PDB file of C-alpha atoms and ligand atoms in Angstrom:
ATOM      1  CA  MET A1498    -125.273-127.396  76.238  1.00  0.00           C
ATOM      2  CA  ARG A1499    -123.403-127.845  72.464  1.00  0.00           C
ATOM      3  CA  GLU A1500    -121.877-131.285  72.036  1.00  0.00           C
ATOM      4  CA  LEU A1501    -118.656-131.651  70.322  1.00  0.00           C
ATOM      5  CA  ALA A1502    -120.514-133.794  68.038  1.00  0.00           C
ATOM      6  CA  ASP A1503    -123.053-130.202  67.394  1.00  0.00           C
ATOM      7  CA  LEU A1504    -119.134-128.245  66.313  1.00  0.00           C
ATOM      8  CA  PHE A1505    -118.263-130.607  63.589  1.00  0.00           C
ATOM      9  CA  ALA A1506    -121.983-130.476  62.558  1.00  0.00           C
ATOM     10  CA  GLY A1507    -122.220-127.154  62.829  1.00  0.00           C
ATOM     11  CA  ASN A1508    -118.712-126.590  60.838  1.00  0.00           C
ATOM     12  CA  ARG A1509    -119.172-128.892  57.823  1.00  0.00           C
ATOM     13  CA  ALA A1510    -122.785-126.715  57.122  1.00  0.00           C
ATOM     14  CA  TRP A1511    -121.658-123.513  57.521  1.00  0.00           C
ATOM     15  CA  ALA A1512    -118.462-124.302  54.846  1.00  0.00           C
ATOM     16  CA  GLU A1513    -120.698-125.635  53.056  1.00  0.00           C
ATOM     17  CA  SER A1514    -123.185-122.622  52.533  1.00  0.00           C
ATOM     18  CA  VAL A1515    -119.946-120.650  52.548  1.00  0.00           C
ATOM     19  CA  GLU A1516    -119.059-122.410  49.361  1.00  0.00           C
ATOM     20  CA  ARG A1517    -122.799-122.417  47.819  1.00  0.00           C
ATOM     21  CA  ALA A1518    -123.268-118.617  48.036  1.00  0.00           C
ATOM     22  CA  GLN A1519    -119.210-118.546  46.834  1.00  0.00           C
ATOM     23  CA  PRO A1520    -117.675-121.088  45.252  1.00  0.00           C
ATOM     24  CA  GLY A1521    -114.043-121.495  45.958  1.00  0.00           C
ATOM     25  CA  PHE A1522    -114.715-118.925  48.457  1.00  0.00           C
ATOM     26  CA  PHE A1523    -111.529-121.539  50.466  1.00  0.00           C
ATOM     27  CA  GLU A1524    -109.021-122.300  47.992  1.00  0.00           C
ATOM     28  CA  GLU A1525    -108.997-118.613  47.200  1.00  0.00           C
ATOM     29  CA  LEU A1526    -108.719-117.407  50.804  1.00  0.00           C
ATOM     30  CA  ALA A1527    -106.277-120.057  51.315  1.00  0.00           C
ATOM     31  CA  ARG A1528    -103.680-118.470  48.981  1.00  0.00           C
ATOM     32  CA  GLN A1529    -103.627-115.332  50.726  1.00  0.00           C
ATOM     33  CA  GLN A1530    -105.065-113.027  53.624  1.00  0.00           C
ATOM     34  CA  SER A1531    -105.439-109.203  53.233  1.00  0.00           C
ATOM     35  CA  PRO A1532    -106.992-107.844  56.153  1.00  0.00           C
ATOM     36  CA  ARG A1533    -107.157-104.281  56.767  1.00  0.00           C
ATOM     37  CA  PHE A1534    -108.607-104.291  60.377  1.00  0.00           C
ATOM     38  CA  LEU A1535    -106.785-105.581  63.569  1.00  0.00           C
ATOM     39  CA  TRP A1536    -109.045-106.489  66.450  1.00  0.00           C
ATOM     40  CA  ILE A1537    -107.737-106.480  69.850  1.00  0.00           C
ATOM     41  CA  GLY A1538    -111.029-107.603  72.315  1.00  0.00           C
ATOM     42  CA  CYS A1539    -111.473-109.292  74.784  1.00  0.00           C
ATOM     43  CA  SER A1540    -111.781-113.028  75.056  1.00  0.00           C
ATOM     44  CA  ASP A1541    -115.959-112.867  75.876  1.00  0.00           C
ATOM     45  CA  SER A1542    -118.045-115.251  74.837  1.00  0.00           C
ATOM     46  CA  ARG A1543    -120.183-112.453  74.027  1.00  0.00           C
ATOM     47  CA  VAL A1544    -118.013-110.010  71.881  1.00  0.00           C
ATOM     48  CA  PRO A1545    -117.371-112.425  68.958  1.00  0.00           C
ATOM     49  CA  ALA A1546    -115.197-110.283  66.822  1.00  0.00           C
ATOM     50  CA  ASN A1547    -116.089-110.986  63.253  1.00  0.00           C
ATOM     51  CA  GLU A1548    -119.835-111.723  63.812  1.00  0.00           C
ATOM     52  CA  ILE A1549    -120.328-108.322  65.606  1.00  0.00           C
ATOM     53  CA  VAL A1550    -119.051-106.455  63.124  1.00  0.00           C
ATOM     54  CA  GLY A1551    -120.036-108.333  60.025  1.00  0.00           C
ATOM     55  CA  LEU A1552    -117.025-109.450  58.209  1.00  0.00           C
ATOM     56  CA  ARG A1553    -115.757-112.787  56.877  1.00  0.00           C
ATOM     57  CA  PRO A1554    -113.141-114.871  57.153  1.00  0.00           C
ATOM     58  CA  GLY A1555    -109.616-113.057  55.435  1.00  0.00           C
ATOM     59  CA  GLU A1556    -110.956-109.452  56.303  1.00  0.00           C
ATOM     60  CA  LEU A1557    -110.094-108.959  59.942  1.00  0.00           C
ATOM     61  CA  PHE A1558    -106.726-110.139  62.124  1.00  0.00           C
ATOM     62  CA  VAL A1559    -107.275-110.569  65.808  1.00  0.00           C
ATOM     63  CA  HIS A1560    -106.213-110.686  68.796  1.00  0.00           C
ATOM     64  CA  ARG A1561    -108.082-111.954  71.924  1.00  0.00           C
ATOM     65  CA  ASN A1562    -106.988-111.932  75.928  1.00  0.00           C
ATOM     66  CA  VAL A1563    -109.043-111.000  79.134  1.00  0.00           C
ATOM     67  CA  ALA A1564    -110.332-107.299  79.323  1.00  0.00           C
ATOM     68  CA  ASN A1565    -108.735-106.580  75.952  1.00  0.00           C
ATOM     69  CA  VAL A1566    -105.125-105.611  77.280  1.00  0.00           C
ATOM     70  CA  VAL A1567    -102.368-104.368  76.028  1.00  0.00           C
ATOM     71  CA  VAL A1568     -98.843-104.206  77.465  1.00  0.00           C
ATOM     72  CA  HIS A1569     -95.494-103.643  76.651  1.00  0.00           C
ATOM     73  CA  THR A1570     -93.981-106.573  77.794  1.00  0.00           C
ATOM     74  CA  ASP A1571     -96.339-109.433  76.408  1.00  0.00           C
ATOM     75  CA  LEU A1572     -95.085-110.796  72.839  1.00  0.00           C
ATOM     76  CA  ASN A1573     -98.279-112.914  71.922  1.00  0.00           C
ATOM     77  CA  CYS A1574     -99.856-109.256  71.576  1.00  0.00           C
ATOM     78  CA  LEU A1575     -97.242-107.308  70.506  1.00  0.00           C
ATOM     79  CA  SER A1576     -96.208-110.383  67.532  1.00  0.00           C
ATOM     80  CA  VAL A1577     -99.928-109.984  66.755  1.00  0.00           C
ATOM     81  CA  LEU A1578     -99.405-106.253  66.310  1.00  0.00           C
ATOM     82  CA  GLN A1579     -96.569-106.108  64.332  1.00  0.00           C
ATOM     83  CA  TYR A1580     -97.517-109.279  62.049  1.00  0.00           C
ATOM     84  CA  ALA A1581    -100.602-107.271  61.251  1.00  0.00           C
ATOM     85  CA  ILE A1582     -98.579-103.454  60.466  1.00  0.00           C
ATOM     86  CA  ASP A1583     -95.459-104.478  59.238  1.00  0.00           C
ATOM     87  CA  ALA A1584     -96.510-107.714  57.194  1.00  0.00           C
ATOM     88  CA  LEU A1585     -99.842-107.155  56.672  1.00  0.00           C
ATOM     89  CA  LYS A1586     -99.982-103.766  56.177  1.00  0.00           C
ATOM     90  CA  VAL A1587    -103.032-103.157  58.298  1.00  0.00           C
ATOM     91  CA  GLU A1588    -104.628 -99.640  58.053  1.00  0.00           C
ATOM     92  CA  HIS A1589    -106.562 -99.718  61.834  1.00  0.00           C
ATOM     93  CA  VAL A1590    -106.249-101.158  64.995  1.00  0.00           C
ATOM     94  CA  ILE A1591    -109.251-101.586  66.917  1.00  0.00           C
ATOM     95  CA  VAL A1592    -109.053-101.963  70.651  1.00  0.00           C
ATOM     96  CA  CYS A1593    -112.532-103.006  71.588  1.00  0.00           C
ATOM     97  CA  GLY A1594    -113.466-103.301  74.985  1.00  0.00           C
ATOM     98  CA  HIS A1595    -117.278-104.079  76.417  1.00  0.00           C
ATOM     99  CA  TYR A1596    -119.464-102.980  79.093  1.00  0.00           C
ATOM    100  CA  GLY A1597    -120.005-105.758  81.336  1.00  0.00           C
ATOM    101  CA  CYS A1598    -116.231-107.241  81.117  1.00  0.00           C
ATOM    102  CA  GLY A1599    -115.925-109.660  83.870  1.00  0.00           C
ATOM    103  CA  GLY A1600    -112.469-109.079  83.802  1.00  0.00           C
ATOM    104  CA  VAL A1601    -112.812-105.270  84.696  1.00  0.00           C
ATOM    105  CA  GLN A1602    -115.288-106.197  87.004  1.00  0.00           C
ATOM    106  CA  ALA A1603    -113.095-108.957  89.028  1.00  0.00           C
ATOM    107  CA  ALA A1604    -110.007-105.796  88.751  1.00  0.00           C
ATOM    108  CA  ALA A1605    -112.533-103.294  89.933  1.00  0.00           C
ATOM    109  CA  ALA A1606    -113.441-105.646  93.000  1.00  0.00           C
ATOM    110  CA  GLY A1607    -109.943-106.745  93.796  1.00  0.00           C
ATOM    111  CA  ALA A1608    -111.177-109.994  95.503  1.00  0.00           C
ATOM    112  CA  PRO A1609    -107.775-113.115  94.616  1.00  0.00           C
ATOM    113  CA  LEU A1610    -108.842-115.724  91.805  1.00  0.00           C
ATOM    114  CA  GLY A1611    -105.219-116.644  91.585  1.00  0.00           C
ATOM    115  CA  LEU A1612    -102.772-116.359  88.707  1.00  0.00           C
ATOM    116  CA  VAL A1613    -105.339-114.010  86.424  1.00  0.00           C
ATOM    117  CA  ASP A1614    -104.584-111.320  89.783  1.00  0.00           C
ATOM    118  CA  ASN A1615    -101.517-110.461  88.204  1.00  0.00           C
ATOM    119  CA  TRP A1616    -102.898-109.758  84.312  1.00  0.00           C
ATOM    120  CA  LEU A1617    -105.800-107.825  85.912  1.00  0.00           C
ATOM    121  CA  ARG A1618    -103.051-105.737  87.978  1.00  0.00           C
ATOM    122  CA  HIS A1619    -102.572-103.525  84.285  1.00  0.00           C
ATOM    123  CA  VAL A1620    -106.897-102.745  84.578  1.00  0.00           C
ATOM    124  CA  GLN A1621    -106.517-101.597  88.305  1.00  0.00           C
ATOM    125  CA  ASP A1622    -103.317 -99.430  87.181  1.00  0.00           C
ATOM    126  CA  VAL A1623    -106.016 -98.048  84.747  1.00  0.00           C
ATOM    127  CA  ALA A1624    -108.364 -97.560  87.928  1.00  0.00           C
ATOM    128  CA  ASP A1625    -105.584 -96.507  90.033  1.00  0.00           C
ATOM    129  CA  ARG A1626    -104.828 -93.232  87.595  1.00  0.00           C
ATOM    130  CA  HIS A1627    -108.187 -92.442  87.142  1.00  0.00           C
ATOM    131  CA  ARG A1628    -108.717 -93.059  91.270  1.00  0.00           C
ATOM    132  CA  ASP A1629    -110.436 -89.760  92.053  1.00  0.00           C
ATOM    133  CA  GLU A1630    -112.906 -89.807  88.996  1.00  0.00           C
ATOM    134  CA  LEU A1631    -113.781 -93.692  90.207  1.00  0.00           C
ATOM    135  CA  ALA A1632    -114.126 -92.660  93.688  1.00  0.00           C
ATOM    136  CA  GLY A1633    -116.401 -89.741  92.761  1.00  0.00           C
ATOM    137  CA  LEU A1634    -119.090 -92.688  91.547  1.00  0.00           C
ATOM    138  CA  GLU A1635    -121.538 -95.143  92.856  1.00  0.00           C
ATOM    139  CA  ALA A1636    -119.796 -98.585  93.532  1.00  0.00           C
ATOM    140  CA  GLY A1637    -121.238-101.297  90.964  1.00  0.00           C
ATOM    141  CA  ALA A1638    -122.548-100.699  87.321  1.00  0.00           C
ATOM    142  CA  ALA A1639    -121.371 -97.009  86.881  1.00  0.00           C
ATOM    143  CA  ARG A1640    -118.188 -97.286  88.318  1.00  0.00           C
ATOM    144  CA  ASN A1641    -117.732-100.670  86.591  1.00  0.00           C
ATOM    145  CA  ASP A1642    -118.361 -98.995  83.014  1.00  0.00           C
ATOM    146  CA  ARG A1643    -116.383 -96.013  84.080  1.00  0.00           C
ATOM    147  CA  LEU A1644    -113.428 -98.623  84.338  1.00  0.00           C
ATOM    148  CA  CYS A1645    -114.633-100.012  81.134  1.00  0.00           C
ATOM    149  CA  GLU A1646    -114.449 -97.317  79.243  1.00  0.00           C
ATOM    150  CA  LEU A1647    -111.227 -95.881  80.670  1.00  0.00           C
ATOM    151  CA  ASN A1648    -109.531 -99.236  80.209  1.00  0.00           C
ATOM    152  CA  VAL A1649    -110.296 -99.055  76.647  1.00  0.00           C
ATOM    153  CA  VAL A1650    -108.753 -95.565  75.911  1.00  0.00           C
ATOM    154  CA  GLU A1651    -105.472 -96.539  77.700  1.00  0.00           C
ATOM    155  CA  GLN A1652    -105.055 -99.922  76.493  1.00  0.00           C
ATOM    156  CA  ALA A1653    -105.870 -97.905  72.649  1.00  0.00           C
ATOM    157  CA  VAL A1654    -102.869 -95.461  73.694  1.00  0.00           C
ATOM    158  CA  ASN A1655    -100.677 -98.342  74.908  1.00  0.00           C
ATOM    159  CA  VAL A1656    -100.765 -99.458  70.979  1.00  0.00           C
ATOM    160  CA  CYS A1657     -99.848 -95.902  70.627  1.00  0.00           C
ATOM    161  CA  ARG A1658     -96.686 -96.576  71.805  1.00  0.00           C
ATOM    162  CA  THR A1659     -95.438 -99.491  70.578  1.00  0.00           C
ATOM    163  CA  SER A1660     -92.298 -99.216  68.901  1.00  0.00           C
ATOM    164  CA  ILE A1661     -94.419-100.971  66.461  1.00  0.00           C
ATOM    165  CA  VAL A1662     -97.111 -97.973  65.669  1.00  0.00           C
ATOM    166  CA  GLN A1663     -94.070 -95.723  66.342  1.00  0.00           C
ATOM    167  CA  ASP A1664     -91.728 -97.126  64.003  1.00  0.00           C
ATOM    168  CA  ALA A1665     -94.818 -97.118  61.535  1.00  0.00           C
ATOM    169  CA  TRP A1666     -95.709 -93.961  61.673  1.00  0.00           C
ATOM    170  CA  ARG A1667     -92.290 -92.468  61.707  1.00  0.00           C
ATOM    171  CA  ARG A1668     -92.204 -94.266  57.707  1.00  0.00           C
ATOM    172  CA  GLY A1669     -94.715 -92.633  57.234  1.00  0.00           C
ATOM    173  CA  GLN A1670     -97.284 -95.802  57.021  1.00  0.00           C
ATOM    174  CA  ARG A1671    -100.806 -95.092  57.144  1.00  0.00           C
ATOM    175  CA  LEU A1672    -102.273 -96.328  60.498  1.00  0.00           C
ATOM    176  CA  THR A1673    -104.943 -95.353  62.676  1.00  0.00           C
ATOM    177  CA  VAL A1674    -105.478 -96.957  66.502  1.00  0.00           C
ATOM    178  CA  HIS A1675    -109.388 -96.648  67.762  1.00  0.00           C
ATOM    179  CA  ALA A1676    -110.749 -97.317  70.801  1.00  0.00           C
ATOM    180  CA  TRP A1677    -113.928 -98.574  71.099  1.00  0.00           C
ATOM    181  CA  LEU A1678    -116.702-100.712  73.082  1.00  0.00           C
ATOM    182  CA  TYR A1679    -119.610-103.007  72.644  1.00  0.00           C
ATOM    183  CA  ARG A1680    -122.808-102.911  75.069  1.00  0.00           C
ATOM    184  CA  LEU A1681    -123.714-106.472  75.472  1.00  0.00           C
ATOM    185  CA  GLN A1682    -127.185-105.686  76.310  1.00  0.00           C
ATOM    186  CA  ASP A1683    -128.103-103.714  72.755  1.00  0.00           C
ATOM    187  CA  GLY A1684    -125.516-105.488  71.008  1.00  0.00           C
ATOM    188  CA  ARG A1685    -124.279-101.900  69.237  1.00  0.00           C
ATOM    189  CA  LEU A1686    -120.637-100.897  69.190  1.00  0.00           C
ATOM    190  CA  ARG A1687    -119.875 -97.043  70.702  1.00  0.00           C
ATOM    191  CA  PHE A1688    -116.760 -94.865  69.821  1.00  0.00           C
ATOM    192  CA  ALA A1689    -114.958 -93.911  72.205  1.00  0.00           C
ATOM    193  CA  HIS A1690    -113.522 -90.958  70.654  1.00  0.00           C
ATOM    194  CA  PHE A1691    -109.843 -92.027  70.153  1.00  0.00           C
ATOM    195  CA  ALA A1692    -108.847 -92.663  66.931  1.00  0.00           C
ATOM    196  CA  ALA A1693    -104.848 -90.765  66.080  1.00  0.00           C
ATOM    197  CA  GLY A1694    -103.365 -91.386  63.430  1.00  0.00           C
ATOM    198  CA  GLY A1695    -100.074 -90.194  64.186  1.00  0.00           C
ATOM    199  CA  PRO A1696     -97.601 -88.980  67.406  1.00  0.00           C
ATOM    200  CA  ALA A1697     -99.562 -85.795  67.406  1.00  0.00           C
ATOM    201  CA  ASP A1698    -102.992 -87.219  67.683  1.00  0.00           C
ATOM    202  CA  VAL A1699    -102.355 -89.288  70.788  1.00  0.00           C
ATOM    203  CA  ALA A1700    -102.537 -86.807  73.493  1.00  0.00           C
ATOM    204  CA  ARG A1701    -105.150 -84.476  71.807  1.00  0.00           C
ATOM    205  CA  ASP A1702    -107.976 -87.726  71.392  1.00  0.00           C
ATOM    206  CA  TYR A1703    -106.607 -89.026  75.043  1.00  0.00           C
ATOM    207  CA  ARG A1704    -108.151 -85.862  76.459  1.00  0.00           C
ATOM    208  CA  ILE A1705    -110.860 -86.357  74.514  1.00  0.00           C
ATOM    209  CA  ALA A1706    -111.623 -89.499  74.845  1.00  0.00           C
ATOM    210  CA  ILE A1707    -110.680 -89.244  78.888  1.00  0.00           C
ATOM    211  CA  ALA A1708    -113.572 -86.483  78.755  1.00  0.00           C
ATOM    212  CA  THR A1709    -116.545 -87.500  76.843  1.00  0.00           C
ATOM    213  CA  PRO A1710    -118.709 -90.569  77.017  1.00  0.00           C
ATOM    214  CA  PRO A1711    -118.298 -93.341  74.241  1.00  0.00           C
ATOM    215  CA  THR A1712    -121.119 -92.879  71.263  1.00  0.00           C
ATOM    216  CA  LEU A1713    -122.823 -94.428  68.637  1.00  0.00           C
ATOM    217  CA  PRO A1714    -121.934 -93.461  65.458  1.00  0.00           C
TER     218      PRO A1714
HETATM  219 CO1  LIG B2097    -114.239-108.720  78.904  1.00  0.00          CO
END
């Protein structure tokens, strides 16, 4: 178990190594950020956004919550989305789910956990929407994995339906909303066949994404 002192020591070593490799890196970055990507992912400690895509500080705007859920009344997520799109002008919003997601598993199991049940209700809504397909799968890993896939696609659609994305597309801003999945066992990202660059793409990509298993690029 790492102690708090180790975190400060680790931070100092990291900052020094970054500065050594590129003198003035932090000074320069402190003046502005201009990331091209917004990442909406799960809070799971095993899915560290910047690290798994090899991006440095300043390159990825990030929002994470349990089970990478995008809810139209969540001011936290919507504020991140609005700032990223309207102010930072990111070109891509990536919703990234992951197989083996504890939040998705808990939603599938339905056992009461307390407050978080209200949050996971949104994942259960996804499960309800795809009840017939999920019922045809063996309970356990197969069904949970499929719910992880369905959840990330539904959440990407939710991003597309926000007034923020709709307004951006209406004014001609270049913006694509993606659904990806990360596998803990191999550290690799899969494309979930959803990459909507405008209102007309959403329904088409949704159909394709639901019908096609995610693939390695
Ligand atoms: Co998770």
